[in-house]
């Protein structure tokens, strides 16, 4: 596809780099912005840049946050004895939206994936292990998608967590279809799988 | 959906304003940008803002252009006796991509739509009529999507163009499915419908 303007070409090219956005869609979005008030484009561009450059992560749980400590970690009404370990920020958002969980989180930042070259040291595993001593943590829920990589990660974590026999380890109930991604689960299934989590037997 | 960060919330909100982008997709795009290099976001934001604020339109044909006269109007090798009238810039792009058309264009900027309150005076019709006298224009091709609004617009134009009996009026061949949008036509169909355009009988 050729465009009569380099400006359009660049905008389409940049939008088409986003996952799931092809060049036809990118052109449609570009021409939409072109027709709309200039303010629509400037708000979008500013919101994206601001988000990317000003975002910070919670120093405790690695959740996204506008402050050093995220609003979940800072909330004294939440149950800080319960830590839900997830691979990704979108899992935090998904679980929060079920309204079923009152504990806190720990975001690993991915799953162990030898194919993609992601090993345990690339994930926030050490910081999880460091959170436990001298804390009020009583239970750690492994809420990791039951994919092959997710299961590998959960298995790795279970073994590491043996170091802390006083902490119970549980996994979310398999209400989630096997092989399914956590984030695609509907809110009821995901909420129930948190409530009906199964406590792991000490290996 | 609630987000742990106002920055994320704003980015998702702005992306979700785009046509065809829901909040789930917007979140996915936002988190993608968050994971990618900061440069990916700044290039995207800059390309969009630059496109929107620096774009200009060709003073002759109203095509998008980085200069006062678009590259098509400025091209002496093109057939300036042949003007293809389209409703939208994306139609220019679609027809150009067929590689079948060597004439020039006139972009109306929409179609007559009483429901949306778009009348003839909201379109670049006067500037088309002004282009004709003292020009080399011999034929005007009406390449407007055969929808109800498109047909109304083509009918309106045909009547206006009676003023210029020396100019032939043709419409693109109905290789395009009736009721179909021009821009969705595949390149072969669209290219053929230009080549096999039907000359309108003088009404
Ligand atoms: Zn936190
Ligand atoms: Zn032009």
XYZ file of C-alpha atoms and ligand atoms in Angstrom:
408
model
C 0.000 0.000 0.000
C 1.349 3.392 -0.984
C 0.300 6.633 0.591
C 0.232 10.141 -0.848
C 1.881 11.506 2.287
C 4.927 10.532 4.300
C 3.120 11.716 7.423
C 0.313 9.234 6.794
C 2.801 6.548 5.898
C 4.646 7.002 9.190
C 1.461 7.026 11.254
C 0.179 3.871 9.531
C 3.570 2.210 9.883
C 3.746 2.935 13.609
C 0.179 1.810 14.315
C 0.707 -1.368 12.297
C 3.553 -2.322 14.650
C 0.988 -2.858 17.407
C -0.090 -6.477 17.938
C -3.229 -7.410 16.011
C -3.264 -4.180 13.993
C -2.728 -4.725 10.275
C -1.992 -2.013 7.732
C -5.632 -1.745 6.632
C -6.765 -1.215 10.217
C -3.883 1.189 10.823
C -4.977 3.238 7.808
C -8.554 3.283 9.055
C -7.429 4.509 12.474
C -5.175 7.142 10.902
C -7.930 8.472 8.650
C -10.302 8.474 11.609
C -7.887 10.658 13.581
C -7.456 12.863 10.537
C -11.203 13.476 10.352
C -11.670 14.003 14.086
C -10.748 17.182 15.994
C -6.990 17.655 16.374
C -7.549 17.348 20.128
C -8.415 13.651 19.763
C -4.962 12.947 18.367
C -3.087 15.120 20.838
C -4.877 13.539 23.828
C -4.091 10.080 22.499
C -0.442 10.854 21.757
C 0.022 12.528 25.131
C -1.716 9.778 27.083
C 0.504 7.134 25.467
C 3.745 9.036 25.971
C 2.859 9.992 29.544
C 1.897 6.412 30.344
C 5.113 5.012 28.954
C 7.511 7.572 30.382
C 5.966 8.237 33.774
C 4.822 4.768 34.740
C 6.488 3.256 37.762
C 6.235 -0.137 39.356
C 5.423 -0.940 42.941
C 8.656 -1.703 44.777
C 6.965 -4.437 46.777
C 4.792 -6.351 44.312
C 5.923 -5.032 40.863
C 2.400 -4.062 39.964
C 2.104 -0.921 37.848
C 1.670 2.097 40.018
C 1.763 5.870 39.854
C 3.659 5.870 43.160
C 6.450 3.847 44.795
C 3.934 1.657 46.562
C 0.873 0.578 44.603
C -2.636 1.293 45.838
C -3.151 -2.400 46.653
C -0.006 -2.737 48.780
C -0.779 0.599 50.455
C -4.323 -0.461 51.350
C -4.393 -1.457 55.038
C -7.842 -2.985 54.648
C -6.482 -5.704 52.373
C -5.246 -9.000 53.753
C -1.471 -8.743 53.681
C -1.098 -12.334 54.918
C -2.304 -13.555 51.533
C -0.132 -13.061 48.428
C -1.385 -13.941 44.977
C 1.484 -14.634 42.557
C 0.695 -13.828 38.918
C 2.824 -13.667 35.818
C 1.526 -10.429 34.452
C -0.035 -7.086 35.340
C -3.094 -7.905 33.251
C -3.726 -10.845 35.584
C -3.828 -8.420 38.529
C -6.371 -6.315 36.649
C -8.409 -9.405 35.747
C -8.448 -10.720 39.335
C -9.215 -7.288 40.795
C -12.181 -7.030 38.468
C -13.678 -10.238 39.885
C -14.098 -8.392 43.210
C -13.431 -11.758 44.899
C -9.935 -11.257 46.212
C -8.892 -9.205 49.228
C -5.234 -10.165 49.549
C -2.188 -8.608 47.915
C -0.155 -9.593 44.838
C 3.260 -10.400 43.493
C 3.825 -9.888 39.769
C 6.528 -12.147 38.330
C 6.757 -10.257 35.048
C 6.459 -13.358 32.874
C 6.808 -17.112 33.021
C 9.794 -19.401 32.657
C 10.176 -20.108 28.952
C 13.345 -21.819 27.713
C 12.214 -21.237 24.107
C 12.030 -17.481 24.620
C 15.151 -17.529 26.744
C 13.332 -16.486 29.917
C 14.832 -18.094 32.987
C 13.941 -17.762 36.690
C 16.434 -14.919 37.132
C 14.528 -12.845 34.560
C 11.439 -12.953 36.752
C 10.687 -11.275 40.097
C 11.188 -14.512 42.008
C 14.015 -13.436 44.299
C 12.027 -10.428 45.456
C 9.127 -12.756 46.322
C 11.392 -14.954 48.423
C 12.757 -11.845 50.135
C 9.252 -10.595 50.934
C 8.457 -13.606 53.110
C 10.865 -13.521 56.098
C 9.706 -11.225 58.941
C 6.430 -10.636 57.067
C 2.864 -11.537 58.000
C 2.549 -13.744 54.888
C 0.662 -16.952 55.733
C -0.394 -18.139 52.306
C 0.869 -17.770 48.766
C -1.596 -18.439 45.960
C -0.009 -19.450 42.678
C -2.352 -17.916 40.108
C -0.397 -18.732 37.004
C -2.017 -19.702 33.703
C -2.112 -23.524 33.409
C -0.062 -23.597 30.239
C 3.145 -25.586 29.922
C 5.307 -22.566 30.757
C 2.958 -21.555 33.560
C 3.072 -25.019 35.098
C 6.871 -25.045 34.869
C 6.977 -21.705 36.642
C 4.535 -22.845 39.347
C 6.555 -26.013 39.879
C 9.782 -24.018 40.159
C 8.152 -21.648 42.654
C 6.677 -24.489 44.741
C 10.134 -25.944 45.165
C 11.686 -22.599 46.078
C 8.908 -21.941 48.571
C 9.678 -25.157 50.489
C 12.228 -22.938 52.214
C 9.304 -21.464 54.141
C 7.375 -24.396 55.659
C 5.222 -21.998 57.701
C 3.753 -20.515 54.506
C 0.888 -22.411 52.851
C 1.051 -22.728 49.102
C -2.152 -22.971 47.097
C -3.045 -22.859 43.450
C -6.185 -21.390 41.976
C -8.876 -23.964 41.329
C -8.856 -25.390 37.845
C -12.116 -23.811 36.919
C -10.052 -22.342 34.159
C -9.969 -24.575 31.079
C -6.672 -26.438 30.861
C -4.214 -24.717 28.562
C -6.247 -21.529 28.776
C -4.835 -18.110 29.427
C -5.926 -16.633 32.747
C -6.721 -13.255 31.291
C -9.326 -14.653 28.890
C -11.328 -16.310 31.658
C -14.682 -14.747 32.410
C -14.981 -12.945 35.737
C -17.208 -15.548 37.411
C -14.908 -18.465 36.570
C -11.827 -16.527 37.583
C -13.441 -15.264 40.793
C -14.553 -18.751 41.778
C -11.175 -20.254 40.977
C -9.644 -17.814 43.474
C -12.192 -18.533 46.207
C -11.984 -22.305 45.673
C -8.239 -22.388 45.388
C -6.688 -25.716 46.305
C -3.987 -25.858 48.929
C -0.955 -27.751 47.671
C 0.258 -30.713 49.633
C 3.803 -30.152 50.842
C 5.957 -31.985 48.358
C -12.524 -2.458 34.361
C -10.415 -0.708 36.994
C -6.729 -0.011 36.643
C -4.053 0.358 39.301
C -2.725 3.463 37.576
C -4.314 6.630 36.272
C -1.683 6.687 33.521
C -2.811 3.279 32.301
C -6.431 4.267 32.658
C -5.926 7.338 30.483
C -3.991 5.435 27.822
C -6.635 2.691 27.694
C -9.412 5.272 27.627
C -7.849 7.153 24.724
C -7.116 4.021 22.684
C -10.643 2.727 23.285
C -12.014 5.855 21.626
C -10.641 4.597 18.311
C -13.172 2.823 16.073
C -13.157 -0.941 16.503
C -10.921 -0.851 19.585
C -12.628 -2.061 22.760
C -11.273 -1.649 26.278
C -9.807 -5.166 26.360
C -7.891 -4.532 23.135
C -6.877 -1.089 24.379
C -5.461 -2.642 27.540
C -3.584 -5.222 25.493
C -2.053 -2.494 23.318
C -1.183 -0.413 26.376
C 0.531 -3.300 28.123
C 2.332 -4.149 24.893
C 3.741 -0.617 24.733
C 4.632 -0.838 28.405
C 6.701 -3.969 27.791
C 8.378 -2.689 24.625
C 11.232 -0.174 24.506
C 10.168 3.380 25.397
C 11.166 4.320 21.853
C 8.245 2.344 20.421
C 5.796 4.551 22.289
C 7.537 7.821 21.528
C 7.759 7.042 17.792
C 4.068 6.144 17.750
C 2.975 9.226 19.698
C 5.156 11.502 17.574
C 4.042 9.982 14.270
C 0.379 10.452 15.200
C 0.772 14.031 16.425
C 2.959 14.997 13.474
C 0.491 13.433 11.039
C -2.459 15.250 12.554
C -0.877 18.662 13.011
C 1.277 18.897 9.904
C -0.962 17.281 7.332
C -2.147 19.486 4.515
C -4.537 18.913 1.667
C -3.910 19.421 -2.019
C -5.441 22.752 -3.046
C -6.550 21.264 -6.352
C -7.952 17.824 -5.554
C -8.211 17.797 -1.717
C -6.137 14.663 -1.496
C -3.885 14.487 1.544
C -0.497 15.877 0.764
C 2.673 17.011 2.456
C 2.774 19.984 0.092
C 0.297 22.479 -1.416
C -0.074 20.361 -4.521
C -0.240 16.595 -4.082
C 2.196 14.270 -5.822
C -0.563 13.062 -8.159
C -1.613 16.538 -9.318
C 2.043 17.525 -9.621
C 2.866 14.511 -11.792
C 3.059 15.658 -15.430
C 3.075 12.064 -16.632
C -0.463 11.514 -15.388
C -3.472 12.152 -17.587
C -4.884 15.475 -16.403
C -7.804 15.235 -18.845
C -9.269 12.450 -16.697
C -10.589 13.219 -13.214
C -11.768 10.476 -10.889
C -14.193 11.776 -8.260
C -14.153 9.862 -4.980
C -15.739 10.507 -1.628
C -12.776 9.772 0.534
C -8.984 9.779 0.677
C -8.973 6.062 1.334
C -10.608 5.578 -2.058
C -7.672 7.390 -3.679
C -5.302 5.070 -1.856
C -7.357 2.017 -2.882
C -7.497 3.038 -6.560
C -3.813 3.981 -6.643
C -2.983 0.572 -5.304
C -4.723 -1.108 -8.250
C -2.049 0.422 -10.512
C -4.795 0.677 -13.177
C -5.477 4.377 -13.182
C -3.332 7.113 -14.705
C -5.639 10.128 -14.386
C -6.005 12.559 -11.500
C -8.548 12.780 -8.657
C -11.043 14.957 -6.903
C -11.846 14.095 -3.281
C -15.314 15.180 -2.183
C -14.652 14.629 1.510
C -17.795 12.568 2.076
C -21.171 11.823 0.520
C -24.501 13.584 0.747
C -26.286 12.213 3.805
C -29.410 13.964 5.053
C -29.394 11.715 8.145
C -25.923 12.857 9.139
C -26.719 16.407 8.104
C -24.188 16.417 5.264
C -25.383 18.476 2.323
C -23.720 19.295 -1.027
C -22.199 22.470 0.406
C -20.299 20.403 2.981
C -18.499 18.571 0.190
C -15.839 19.759 -2.266
C -18.337 20.027 -5.116
C -17.966 23.716 -5.919
C -14.218 23.353 -6.253
C -14.791 20.492 -8.725
C -17.087 22.648 -10.845
C -14.505 25.444 -10.711
C -11.741 23.104 -11.858
C -13.420 22.401 -15.178
C -13.546 25.704 -17.117
C -10.309 26.528 -18.978
C -8.920 23.116 -17.989
C -7.955 20.149 -20.125
C -10.562 17.959 -18.397
C -12.324 15.706 -20.927
C -13.827 13.057 -18.702
C -14.995 12.827 -15.123
C -15.303 9.374 -13.606
C -17.726 9.120 -10.703
C -16.104 6.499 -8.474
C -18.463 6.705 -5.555
C -19.499 3.678 -3.501
C -22.856 2.349 -4.799
C -24.634 2.828 -1.495
C -27.798 4.898 -1.150
C -25.871 8.005 -0.095
C -23.257 7.380 -2.776
C -25.897 7.082 -5.477
C -27.575 10.283 -4.266
C -24.252 12.079 -4.443
C -23.471 10.711 -7.916
C -26.923 11.735 -9.118
C -26.475 15.230 -7.708
C -23.075 15.533 -9.375
C -24.345 14.256 -12.746
C -26.949 16.991 -12.772
C -24.457 19.685 -11.802
C -22.046 18.483 -14.467
C -24.630 18.961 -17.220
C -23.321 22.534 -17.137
C -20.310 21.197 -19.003
C -21.626 19.288 -22.030
C -18.096 18.953 -23.436
C -17.036 16.817 -20.462
C -17.928 13.133 -20.560
C -19.278 11.648 -17.351
C -18.687 8.003 -16.579
C -19.182 5.791 -13.577
C -16.985 2.914 -12.551
C -18.243 -0.449 -13.753
C -20.433 -2.253 -11.260
C -17.934 -5.001 -10.707
C -18.264 -3.872 -7.137
C -21.048 -5.695 -5.317
C -24.116 -3.483 -5.002
C -24.299 -1.790 -1.637
C -20.609 -2.528 -1.082
C -18.063 -0.032 0.119
C -15.447 0.810 -2.484
C -12.556 0.523 -0.093
C -13.313 -3.113 0.741
C -13.170 -4.205 -2.899
C -10.191 -6.344 -3.808
C -7.604 -4.716 -6.059
C -8.465 -6.731 -9.172
C -12.193 -5.954 -9.011
C -11.546 -2.317 -8.276
C -8.908 -2.006 -10.993
C -11.193 -3.631 -13.565
C -14.144 -1.463 -12.575
C -12.019 1.585 -13.367
C -10.813 0.267 -16.719
C -14.308 -0.899 -17.732
C -16.043 2.203 -16.484
C -19.354 2.947 -18.216
C -19.910 6.288 -19.811
C -23.169 7.848 -18.666
C -25.721 8.796 -21.278
C -26.391 12.530 -21.180
C -29.553 12.871 -19.161
Zn 2.254 -3.252 45.244
Zn -3.968 16.933 -5.829
